[in-house]
XYZ file of C-alpha atoms in Angstrom:
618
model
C 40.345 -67.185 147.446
C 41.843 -70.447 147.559
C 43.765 -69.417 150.621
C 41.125 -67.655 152.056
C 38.946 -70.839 151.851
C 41.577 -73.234 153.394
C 42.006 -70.655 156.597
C 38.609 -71.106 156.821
C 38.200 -74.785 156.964
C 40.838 -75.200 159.547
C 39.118 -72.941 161.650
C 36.341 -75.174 161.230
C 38.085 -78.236 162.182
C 39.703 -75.900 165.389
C 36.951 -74.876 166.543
C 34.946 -78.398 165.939
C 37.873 -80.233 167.659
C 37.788 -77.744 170.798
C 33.574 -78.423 170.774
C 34.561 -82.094 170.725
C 37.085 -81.964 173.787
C 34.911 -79.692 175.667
C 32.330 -82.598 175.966
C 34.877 -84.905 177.925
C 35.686 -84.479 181.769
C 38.813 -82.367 182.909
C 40.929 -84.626 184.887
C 43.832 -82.934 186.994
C 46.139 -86.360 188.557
C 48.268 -83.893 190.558
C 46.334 -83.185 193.712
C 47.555 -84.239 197.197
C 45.460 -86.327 200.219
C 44.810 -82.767 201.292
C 43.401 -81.222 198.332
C 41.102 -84.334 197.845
C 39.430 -84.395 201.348
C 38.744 -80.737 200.761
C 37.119 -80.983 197.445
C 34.705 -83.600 198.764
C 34.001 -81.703 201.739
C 34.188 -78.252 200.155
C 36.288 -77.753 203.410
C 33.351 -77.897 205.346
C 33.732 -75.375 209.302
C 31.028 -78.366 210.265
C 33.482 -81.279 210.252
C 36.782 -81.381 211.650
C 39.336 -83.826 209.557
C 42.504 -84.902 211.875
C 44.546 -86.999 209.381
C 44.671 -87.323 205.392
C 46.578 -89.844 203.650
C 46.356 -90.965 199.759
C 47.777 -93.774 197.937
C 48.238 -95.396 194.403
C 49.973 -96.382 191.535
C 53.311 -97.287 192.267
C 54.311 -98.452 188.848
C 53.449 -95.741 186.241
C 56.127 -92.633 187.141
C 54.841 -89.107 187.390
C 51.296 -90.388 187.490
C 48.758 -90.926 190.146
C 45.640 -93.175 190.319
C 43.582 -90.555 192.203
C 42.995 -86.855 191.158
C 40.259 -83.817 190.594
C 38.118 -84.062 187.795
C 35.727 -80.988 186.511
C 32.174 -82.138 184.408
C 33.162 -78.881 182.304
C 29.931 -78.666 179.651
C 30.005 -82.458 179.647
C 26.387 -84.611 180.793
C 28.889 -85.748 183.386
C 26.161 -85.862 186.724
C 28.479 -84.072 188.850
C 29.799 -80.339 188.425
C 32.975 -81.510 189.707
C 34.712 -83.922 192.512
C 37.056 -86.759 192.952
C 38.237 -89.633 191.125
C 40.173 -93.117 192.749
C 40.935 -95.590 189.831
C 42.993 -98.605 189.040
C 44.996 -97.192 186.302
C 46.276 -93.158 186.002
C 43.420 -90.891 187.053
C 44.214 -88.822 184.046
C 42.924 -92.159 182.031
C 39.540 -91.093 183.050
C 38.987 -88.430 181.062
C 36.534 -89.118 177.811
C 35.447 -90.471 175.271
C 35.324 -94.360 176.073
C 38.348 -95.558 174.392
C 37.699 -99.199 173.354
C 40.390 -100.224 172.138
C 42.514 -99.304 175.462
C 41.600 -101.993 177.953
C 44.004 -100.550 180.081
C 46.494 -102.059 182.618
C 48.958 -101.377 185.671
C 51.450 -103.924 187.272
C 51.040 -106.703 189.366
C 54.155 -105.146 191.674
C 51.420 -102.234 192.526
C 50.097 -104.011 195.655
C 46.135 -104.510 196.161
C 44.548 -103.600 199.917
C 44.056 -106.045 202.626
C 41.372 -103.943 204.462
C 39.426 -103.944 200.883
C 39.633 -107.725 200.943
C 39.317 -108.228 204.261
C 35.454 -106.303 203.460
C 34.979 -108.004 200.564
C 35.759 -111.388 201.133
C 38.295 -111.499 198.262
C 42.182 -112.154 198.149
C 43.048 -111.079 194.771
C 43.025 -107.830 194.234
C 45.864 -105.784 192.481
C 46.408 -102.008 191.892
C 44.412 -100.993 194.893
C 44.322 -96.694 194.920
C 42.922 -95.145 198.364
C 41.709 -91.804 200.260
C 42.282 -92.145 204.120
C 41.132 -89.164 206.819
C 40.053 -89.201 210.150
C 36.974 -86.835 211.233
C 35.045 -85.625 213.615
C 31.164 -84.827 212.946
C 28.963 -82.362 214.726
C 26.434 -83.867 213.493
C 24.171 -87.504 213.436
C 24.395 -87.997 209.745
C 27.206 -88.144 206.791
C 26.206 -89.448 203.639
C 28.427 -89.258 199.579
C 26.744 -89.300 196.416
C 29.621 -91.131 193.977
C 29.401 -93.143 190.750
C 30.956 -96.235 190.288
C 32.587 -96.675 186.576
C 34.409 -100.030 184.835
C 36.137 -101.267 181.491
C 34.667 -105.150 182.900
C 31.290 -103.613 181.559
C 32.025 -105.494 178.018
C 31.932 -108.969 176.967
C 30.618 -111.696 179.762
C 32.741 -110.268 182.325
C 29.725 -108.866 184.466
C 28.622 -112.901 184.848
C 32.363 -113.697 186.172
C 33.782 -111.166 188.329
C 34.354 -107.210 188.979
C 37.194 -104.794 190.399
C 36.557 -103.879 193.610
C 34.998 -101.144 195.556
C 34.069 -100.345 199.371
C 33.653 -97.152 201.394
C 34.953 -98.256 204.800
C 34.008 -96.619 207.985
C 35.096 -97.566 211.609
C 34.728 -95.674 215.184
C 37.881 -94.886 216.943
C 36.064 -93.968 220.062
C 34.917 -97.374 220.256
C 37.183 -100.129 221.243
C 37.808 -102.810 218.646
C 35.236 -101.340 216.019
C 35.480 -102.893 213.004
C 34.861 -101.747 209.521
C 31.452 -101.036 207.913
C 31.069 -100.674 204.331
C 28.629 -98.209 203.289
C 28.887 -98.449 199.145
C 26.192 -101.117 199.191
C 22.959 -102.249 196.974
C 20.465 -99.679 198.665
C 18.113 -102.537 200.802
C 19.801 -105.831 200.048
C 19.709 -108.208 202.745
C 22.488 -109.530 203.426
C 24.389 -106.263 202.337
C 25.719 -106.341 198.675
C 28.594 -104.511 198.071
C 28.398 -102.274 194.610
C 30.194 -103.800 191.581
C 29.831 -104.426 188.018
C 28.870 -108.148 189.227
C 26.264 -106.907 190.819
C 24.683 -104.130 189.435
C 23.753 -105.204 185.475
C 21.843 -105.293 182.665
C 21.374 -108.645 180.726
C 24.499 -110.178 179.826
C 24.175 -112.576 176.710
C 26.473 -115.382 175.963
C 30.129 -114.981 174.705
C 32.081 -117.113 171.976
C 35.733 -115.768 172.325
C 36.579 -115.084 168.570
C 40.121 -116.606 168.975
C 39.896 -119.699 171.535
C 36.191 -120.293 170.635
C 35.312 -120.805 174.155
C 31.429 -119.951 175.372
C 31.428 -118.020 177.917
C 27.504 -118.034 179.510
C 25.438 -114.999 179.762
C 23.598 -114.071 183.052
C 20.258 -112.441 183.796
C 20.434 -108.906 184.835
C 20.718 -107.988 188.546
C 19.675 -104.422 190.046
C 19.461 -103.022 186.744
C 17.514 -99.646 187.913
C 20.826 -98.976 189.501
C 22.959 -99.469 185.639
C 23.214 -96.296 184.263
C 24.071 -97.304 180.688
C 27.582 -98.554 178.189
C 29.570 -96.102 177.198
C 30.294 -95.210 173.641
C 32.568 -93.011 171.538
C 30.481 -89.806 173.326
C 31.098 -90.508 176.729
C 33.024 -88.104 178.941
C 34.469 -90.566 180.957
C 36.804 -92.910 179.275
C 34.580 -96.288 180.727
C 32.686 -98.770 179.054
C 29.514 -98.379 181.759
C 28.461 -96.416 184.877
C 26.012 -96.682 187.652
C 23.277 -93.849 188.783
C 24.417 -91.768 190.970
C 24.472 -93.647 194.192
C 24.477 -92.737 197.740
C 26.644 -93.985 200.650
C 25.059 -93.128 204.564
C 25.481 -93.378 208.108
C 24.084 -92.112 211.359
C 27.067 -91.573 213.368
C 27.495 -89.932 216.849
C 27.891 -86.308 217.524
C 31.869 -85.712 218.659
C 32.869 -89.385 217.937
C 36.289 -89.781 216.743
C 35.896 -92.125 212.541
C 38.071 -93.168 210.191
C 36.988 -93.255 206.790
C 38.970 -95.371 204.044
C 37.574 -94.990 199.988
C 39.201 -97.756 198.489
C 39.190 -99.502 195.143
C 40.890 -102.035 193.335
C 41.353 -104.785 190.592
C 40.231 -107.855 191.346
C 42.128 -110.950 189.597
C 44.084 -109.184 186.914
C 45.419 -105.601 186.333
C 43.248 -104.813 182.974
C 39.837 -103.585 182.739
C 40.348 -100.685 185.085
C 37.618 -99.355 187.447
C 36.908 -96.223 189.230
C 34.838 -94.344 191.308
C 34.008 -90.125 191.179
C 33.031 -88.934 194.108
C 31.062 -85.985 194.217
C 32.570 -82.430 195.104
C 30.901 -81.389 198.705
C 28.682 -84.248 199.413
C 30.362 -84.997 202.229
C 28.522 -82.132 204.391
C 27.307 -82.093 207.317
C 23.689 -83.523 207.369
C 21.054 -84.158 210.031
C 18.509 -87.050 210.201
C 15.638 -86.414 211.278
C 14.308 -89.821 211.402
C 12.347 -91.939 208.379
C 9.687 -90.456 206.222
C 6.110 -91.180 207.749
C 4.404 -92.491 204.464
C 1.452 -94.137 203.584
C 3.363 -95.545 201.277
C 5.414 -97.378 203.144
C 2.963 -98.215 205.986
C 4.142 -96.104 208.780
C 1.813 -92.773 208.452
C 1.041 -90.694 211.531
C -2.365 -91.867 212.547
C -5.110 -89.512 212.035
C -6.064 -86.836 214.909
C -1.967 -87.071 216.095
C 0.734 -85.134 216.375
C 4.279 -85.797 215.080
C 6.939 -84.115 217.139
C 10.683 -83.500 215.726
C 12.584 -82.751 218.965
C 16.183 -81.633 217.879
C 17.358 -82.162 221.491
C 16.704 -85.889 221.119
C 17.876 -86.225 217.569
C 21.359 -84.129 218.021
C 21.729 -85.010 222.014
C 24.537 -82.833 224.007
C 24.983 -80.680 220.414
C 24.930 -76.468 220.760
C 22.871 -74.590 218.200
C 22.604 -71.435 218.108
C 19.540 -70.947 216.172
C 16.818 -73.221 214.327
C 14.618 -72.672 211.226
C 12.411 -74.295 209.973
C 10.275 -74.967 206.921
C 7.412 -76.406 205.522
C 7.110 -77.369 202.033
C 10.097 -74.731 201.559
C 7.991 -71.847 202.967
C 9.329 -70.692 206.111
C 7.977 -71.230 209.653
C 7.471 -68.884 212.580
C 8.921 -71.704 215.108
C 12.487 -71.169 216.465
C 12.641 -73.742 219.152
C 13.849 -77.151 218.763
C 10.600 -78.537 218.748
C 8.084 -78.594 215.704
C 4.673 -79.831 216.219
C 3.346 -81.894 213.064
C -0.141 -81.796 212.172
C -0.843 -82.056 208.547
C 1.137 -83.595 205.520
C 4.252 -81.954 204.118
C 7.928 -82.194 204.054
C 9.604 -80.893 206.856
C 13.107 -78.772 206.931
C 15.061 -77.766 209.685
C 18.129 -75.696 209.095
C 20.779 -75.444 212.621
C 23.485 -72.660 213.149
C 26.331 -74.866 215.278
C 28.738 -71.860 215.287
C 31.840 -71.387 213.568
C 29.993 -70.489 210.395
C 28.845 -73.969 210.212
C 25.241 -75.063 209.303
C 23.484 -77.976 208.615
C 20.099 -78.991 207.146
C 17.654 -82.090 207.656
C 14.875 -83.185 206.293
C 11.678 -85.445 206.614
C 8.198 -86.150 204.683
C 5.299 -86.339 206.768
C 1.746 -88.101 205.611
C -1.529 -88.364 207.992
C -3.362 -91.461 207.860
C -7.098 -90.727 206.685
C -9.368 -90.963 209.582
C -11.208 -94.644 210.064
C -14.793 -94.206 210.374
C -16.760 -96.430 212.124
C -20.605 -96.931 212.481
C -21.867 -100.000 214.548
C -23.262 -102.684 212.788
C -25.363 -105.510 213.611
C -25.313 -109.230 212.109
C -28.267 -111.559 212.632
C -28.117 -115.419 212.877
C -30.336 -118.241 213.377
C -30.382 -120.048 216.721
C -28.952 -123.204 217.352
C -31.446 -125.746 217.286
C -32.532 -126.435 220.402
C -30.183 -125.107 222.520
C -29.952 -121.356 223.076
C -26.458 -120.209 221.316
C -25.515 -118.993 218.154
C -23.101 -119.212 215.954
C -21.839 -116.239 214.128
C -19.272 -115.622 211.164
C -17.947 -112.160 212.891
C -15.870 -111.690 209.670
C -19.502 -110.651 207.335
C -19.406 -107.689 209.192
C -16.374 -106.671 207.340
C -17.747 -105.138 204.852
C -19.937 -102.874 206.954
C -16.734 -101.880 208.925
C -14.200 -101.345 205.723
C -17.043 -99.073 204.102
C -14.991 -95.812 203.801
C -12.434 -96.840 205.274
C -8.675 -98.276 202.940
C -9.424 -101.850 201.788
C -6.049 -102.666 203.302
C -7.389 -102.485 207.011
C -6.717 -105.583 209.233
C -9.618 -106.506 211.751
C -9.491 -108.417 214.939
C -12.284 -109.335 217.194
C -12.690 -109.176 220.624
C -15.237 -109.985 223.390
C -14.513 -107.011 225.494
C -14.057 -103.315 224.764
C -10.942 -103.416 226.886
C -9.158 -105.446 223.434
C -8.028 -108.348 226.081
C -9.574 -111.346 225.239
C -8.896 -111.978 221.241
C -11.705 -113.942 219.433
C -9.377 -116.886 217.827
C -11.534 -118.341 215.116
C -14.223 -115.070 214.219
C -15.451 -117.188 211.472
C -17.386 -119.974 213.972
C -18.164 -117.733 217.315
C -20.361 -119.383 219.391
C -21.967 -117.047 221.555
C -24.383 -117.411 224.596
C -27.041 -114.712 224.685
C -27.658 -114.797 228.007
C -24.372 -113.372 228.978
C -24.733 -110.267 226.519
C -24.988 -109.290 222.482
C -22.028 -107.242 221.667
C -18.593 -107.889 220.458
C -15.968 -105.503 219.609
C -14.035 -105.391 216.355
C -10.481 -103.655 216.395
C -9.612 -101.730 212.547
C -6.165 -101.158 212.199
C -4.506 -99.401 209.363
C -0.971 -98.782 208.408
C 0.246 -100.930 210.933
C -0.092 -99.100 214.225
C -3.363 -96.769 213.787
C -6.393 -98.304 215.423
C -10.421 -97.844 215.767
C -12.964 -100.134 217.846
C -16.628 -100.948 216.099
C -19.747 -102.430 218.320
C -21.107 -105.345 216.523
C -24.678 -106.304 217.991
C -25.425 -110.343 217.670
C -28.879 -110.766 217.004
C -30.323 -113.842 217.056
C -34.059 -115.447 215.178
C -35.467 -118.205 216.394
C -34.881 -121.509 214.296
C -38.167 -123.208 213.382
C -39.170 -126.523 211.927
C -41.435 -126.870 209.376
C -42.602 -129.642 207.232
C -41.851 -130.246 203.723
C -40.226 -132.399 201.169
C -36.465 -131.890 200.067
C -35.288 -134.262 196.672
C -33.552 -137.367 198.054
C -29.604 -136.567 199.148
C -26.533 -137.627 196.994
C -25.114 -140.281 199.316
C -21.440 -141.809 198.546
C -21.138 -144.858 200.974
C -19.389 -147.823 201.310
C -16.105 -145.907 201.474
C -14.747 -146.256 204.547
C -14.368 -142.899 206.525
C -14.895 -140.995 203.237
C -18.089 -141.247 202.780
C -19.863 -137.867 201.429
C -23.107 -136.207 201.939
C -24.381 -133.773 199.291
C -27.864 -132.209 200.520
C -30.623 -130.995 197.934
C -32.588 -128.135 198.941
C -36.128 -127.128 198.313
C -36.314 -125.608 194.873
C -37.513 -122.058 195.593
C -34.179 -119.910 195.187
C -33.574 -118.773 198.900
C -30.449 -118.907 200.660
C -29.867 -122.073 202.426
C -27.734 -123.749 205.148
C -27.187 -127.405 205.883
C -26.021 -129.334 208.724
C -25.739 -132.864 210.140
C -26.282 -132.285 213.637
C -28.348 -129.326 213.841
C -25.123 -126.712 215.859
C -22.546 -126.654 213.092
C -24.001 -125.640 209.859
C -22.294 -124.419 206.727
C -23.120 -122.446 203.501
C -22.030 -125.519 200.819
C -24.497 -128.421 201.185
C -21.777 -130.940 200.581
C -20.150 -132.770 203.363
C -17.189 -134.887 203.026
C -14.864 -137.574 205.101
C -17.670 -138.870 207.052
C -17.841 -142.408 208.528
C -21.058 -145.029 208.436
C -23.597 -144.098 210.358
C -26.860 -142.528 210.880
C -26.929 -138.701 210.788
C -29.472 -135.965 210.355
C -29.742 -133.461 207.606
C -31.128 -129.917 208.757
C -31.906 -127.509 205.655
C -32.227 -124.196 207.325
C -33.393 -120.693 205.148
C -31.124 -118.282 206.399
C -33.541 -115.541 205.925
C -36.113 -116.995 208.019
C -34.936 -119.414 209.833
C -37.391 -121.951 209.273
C -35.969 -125.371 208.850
C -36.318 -128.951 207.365
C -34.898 -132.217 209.039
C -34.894 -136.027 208.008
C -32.693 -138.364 208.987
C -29.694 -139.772 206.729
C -28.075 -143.385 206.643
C -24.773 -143.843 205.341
C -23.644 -147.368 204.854
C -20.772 -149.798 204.827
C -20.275 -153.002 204.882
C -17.208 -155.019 206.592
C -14.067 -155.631 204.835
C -13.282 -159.613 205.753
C -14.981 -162.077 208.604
C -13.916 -165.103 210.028
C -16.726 -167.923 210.557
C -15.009 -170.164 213.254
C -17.584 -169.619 216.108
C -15.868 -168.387 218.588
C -18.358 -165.100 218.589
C -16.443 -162.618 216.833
C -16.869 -161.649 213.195
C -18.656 -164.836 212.534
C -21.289 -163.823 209.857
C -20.609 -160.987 207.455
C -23.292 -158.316 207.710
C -24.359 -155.096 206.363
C -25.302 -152.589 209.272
C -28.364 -150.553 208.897
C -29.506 -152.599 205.985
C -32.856 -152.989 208.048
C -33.633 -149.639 207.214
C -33.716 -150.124 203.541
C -36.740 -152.591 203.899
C -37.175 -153.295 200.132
C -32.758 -153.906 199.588
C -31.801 -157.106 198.374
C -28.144 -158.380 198.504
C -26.853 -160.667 196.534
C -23.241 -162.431 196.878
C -21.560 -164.415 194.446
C -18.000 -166.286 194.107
C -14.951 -165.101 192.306
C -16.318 -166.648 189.022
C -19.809 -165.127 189.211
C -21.511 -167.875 190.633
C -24.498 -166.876 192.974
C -23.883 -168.191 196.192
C -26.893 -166.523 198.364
C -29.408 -163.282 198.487
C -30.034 -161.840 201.709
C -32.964 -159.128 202.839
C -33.406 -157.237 205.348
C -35.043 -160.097 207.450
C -32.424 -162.578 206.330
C -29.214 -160.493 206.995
C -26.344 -162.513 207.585
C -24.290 -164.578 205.676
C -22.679 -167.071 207.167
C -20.037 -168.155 204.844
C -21.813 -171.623 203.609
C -23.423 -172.729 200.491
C -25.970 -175.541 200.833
C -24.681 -176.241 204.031
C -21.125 -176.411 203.576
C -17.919 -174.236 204.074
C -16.278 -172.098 201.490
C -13.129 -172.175 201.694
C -11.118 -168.749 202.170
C -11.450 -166.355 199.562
C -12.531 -163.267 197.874
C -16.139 -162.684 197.044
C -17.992 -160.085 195.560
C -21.772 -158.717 196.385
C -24.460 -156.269 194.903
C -26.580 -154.370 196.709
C -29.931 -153.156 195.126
C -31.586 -150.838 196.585
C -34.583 -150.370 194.181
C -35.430 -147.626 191.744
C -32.237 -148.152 189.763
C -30.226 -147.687 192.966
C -27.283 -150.496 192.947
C -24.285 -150.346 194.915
C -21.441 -153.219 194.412
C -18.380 -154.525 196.525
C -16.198 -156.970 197.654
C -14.980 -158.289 200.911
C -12.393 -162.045 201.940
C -13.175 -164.983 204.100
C -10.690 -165.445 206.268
C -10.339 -168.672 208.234
């Protein structure tokens, strides 16, 4: 029994042991240039590879630094594919180990075309996967994930092995590399690391030197997959997503393609990148997705034409299909008219056995509706224009219609005289009544709209407003606040009687003598009085010789019942002047002041003072 018992737990531990390994990758390190570019093109009839060439370590014997790997039943992301590292390939293979921070030599050279890309110098241990090819098609794109030990510690904040997917044109003379393992949109292009693509990395005190190390804030995290732990199948401390490398290229051109990776600095905390088995097919592009989303729909009423003779020029197919939202279409041609939204397929037969596929998403625009509108406006006083705020028609013109449409104004139909400032358009009646507003939405699709100007007359009428808020003696910043008539209707104000605005405050304005115009906007009817704002001079200089001899208030003869009274810098009352006694002349029972500062108050009546000061110069 007691045998029987022990059998049984080591079959336990067996067959727990094989569950165990069975969740790591398979890793095979002995695979040549040749059976690499076929894995990751799944030896494609569509693409015709010229050269293959594969290197790595150089300092660990029987071992390479590139090889096959298999997902097995792991959560690996890819079923299988290939694998370029800075230490053995075979290292690779799960669980996260972290304990091994790994390691190679610094006699196993790094790559100058790597740092050449990358703008780096250092890098060590460099493994790479050369080929040239040429595609039948406009399009090549690899899914791969990018994996490193340097996802620990503070290392993210500091620096990262290197990676870069290097493609160049032989056909064109002195073509220079492009790498295409890049931050998907940066600007300029960011080349994929673990310096680049992290989470939040929070400050390090090295246990043994005591050194802080600062943290940094995380950087295109959506692209961070996730640390690694004791489950992993891959034997790295973090991953990325599964990312994408792409570019057009042209039909029966001659590339070279270099995968290359490397350490960067130091030969521990090794790196590597998985490739994924057959993503390097042949693929067609058939141009970006027309989305609403991203502002470029096909505008209402159109029709969006995928012409396969423009997209794969000078290219023999045998035989199109195509599909729409996966169902298949009774079009064979290379043409496919668009007229509603779904995503588009076309599959090619280019002989040889070889096909390829392409795909696009195609949204419509909803149709702008338009129904003219008309906006009414009081006359000008006096004078036979109008002027209109063109942009309170907006709401008329957006109703039904996305709240994200633009609108321009024009005084033709024929769009070619733009109205610059819609908000004041002063408009002439007798040359005509209608303007023309232009919707556009998502960018390119377009409507016109009739607005009709309509004009009332403007009428004066009698009445009694409260008394304005007047700020004077300031200079040119004097302000204006008008009071209208108490009854609750919508009002307008203005100081000449053209220009007239919806707040009743007006600001910056110099001395003088204005009118106020209170206008009802609903009817039109309008009252007017007139408005003094005053100042008074800063300094004059009583020397006779006619200029600035007495030191007067301007206007002050309109305020009949103002008195002014100066005094001295200690208070003392020097003189009061009215508005039939004005002027000061700068004496005090007869004889000179001398050259000073004095100050005045001006009462007005009612409670109404105003005070100031002003020098004697002489």
């Amino acid at each position: 029994m007691k045998t029987a018992k022990t059998i049984l737990f080591f079959a336990i531990i067996c067959c727990t042991t094989s569950i165990v390994f069975a969740q790591n990758i398979i890793v095979e390190g002995n695979k040549s240039a040749t059976d690499l570019v076929g894995i990751l093109t799944n030896n494609s009839p569509c693409i015709s590879i010229l050269s293959k060439t594969a290197k790595g370590d150089t300092f660990t014997a029987g071992k390479n630094s590139y090889g096959s790997f298999d997902k097995d039943i792991s959560s690996f992301p890819f079923a299988k594919g290939i694998v370029l590292s800075t230490w053995s390939a075979e290292n690779a293979k799960g669980p996260y180990d972290a304990g091994n921070e790994g390691g190679g030599s610094t006699s196993w050279p790094g790559d100058t075309d790597l740092n050449d890309a990358l703008n780096i110098s250092t890098s060590v241990n460099a493994t790479s996967l050369e080929f040239d090819f040429i595609p039948i098609t406009n399009f090549i794109s690899f899914n791969y994930i990018f994996a490193s030990n340097e996802y620990q510690y503070y290392y993210p904040c500091e620096y990262s092995d290197a990676f870069a997917f290097l493609i160049r044109n032989e056909d064109i003379i002195g073509s220079t590399y492009e790498n295409l393992a890049v931050i998907p949109g940066a600007i300029p292009p960011t080349p994929v690391s673990s310096e680049n693509i992290h989470p939040l990395i929070n400050d390090y005190t090295d246990s043994v030197s005591g050194v802080l190390h600062k943290g940094c804030q995380a950087i295109n995290e959506k692209y961070f997959k996730g640390f690694n732990d004791a489950t992993s199948p891959i034997n790295y401390s973090g991953q990325t997503v599964v990312m994408n490398a792409q570019k057009n290229v042209i039909a029966g051109n001659k590339y070279h393609i270099k995968l290359v990776i490397a350490d960067d600095r130091n030969e521990y905390f090794d790196s590597a990148v998985f490739l994924e088995a057959g993503s390097f097919s042949p693929k067609i592009d058939l141009g970006s997705d027309q989305l609403l989303a991203t502002n470029n729909p096909v505008c209402f009423g159109d029709t969006y034409s995928i012409k396969m003779d423009d997209i794969l020029p000078g290219v023999s197919v045998f035989n199109y299909e195509w599909y729409e939202d996966g169902a298949i279409l009774t079009e064979t041609g290379s043409v496919l008219s668009v007229t509603k939204d779904g995503t588009y397929k076309v599959k090619v037969d280019l002989g040889g056995g070889c096909s390829a596929t392409g795909e696009i998403k195609i949204e419509f625009a909803p149709e702008i509706i338009l129904n003219p509108t008309t906006l009414n406006k009081c006359a000008d006083t006096g004078n036979g224009t109008a002027t209109f705020d063109l942009t309170k028609a907006k709401t008329d013109l957006l109703d039904g219609n996305p709240a994200t449409t633009t609108i321009d104004y024009f005084k033709t139909i024929t769009l070619s005289d733009l109205i610059l400032d819609p908000s004041s358009f002063k408009y002439n009646l007798s040359t005509g009544n209608i303007v023309y507003a232009n919707l556009t939405i998502y960018g390119t699709c377009s409507a016109i709209a009739e607005i009709t100007l309509q004009t009332l007359p403007s009428t004066v009428i009698s009445g009694i407003c409260p008394d304005p808020i007047i700020n004077a003696f300031s200079g040119n910043k004097n302000s204006v606040e008008l009071i209208p008539p108490p009854t609750g209707d919508p009002y307008e104000y203005s100081l000449d009687g053209t220009k007239y605005q919806t707040l009743p405050l007006f600001t910056n304005l110099a001395a003088g003598e204005y009118t106020a115009y209170i206008r009802n906007s609903s009817t039109c009817e309008y009252l007017t009085y007139p408005i003094t704002i005053l100042d008074y001079p800063r300094f004059f200089t009583p020397n006779n010789d006619g200029y600035n001899d007495t030191w007067k208030i301007k206007n002050l003869d309109l305020f009949p019942k103002a008195i002014l009274t100066i005094f001295d810098r200690y208070g003392n009352l020097l003189t009061q002047i009215n508005t039939v006694n004005s002027e000061w002349n700068g004496k005090f029972n007869g004889y000179e002041l001398p050259a000073d500062d004095y100050w005045f108050t001006l009462n007005f009546g009612e409670g109404k003072v105003s005070k100031g000061h002003f020098s004697l110069k002489r």
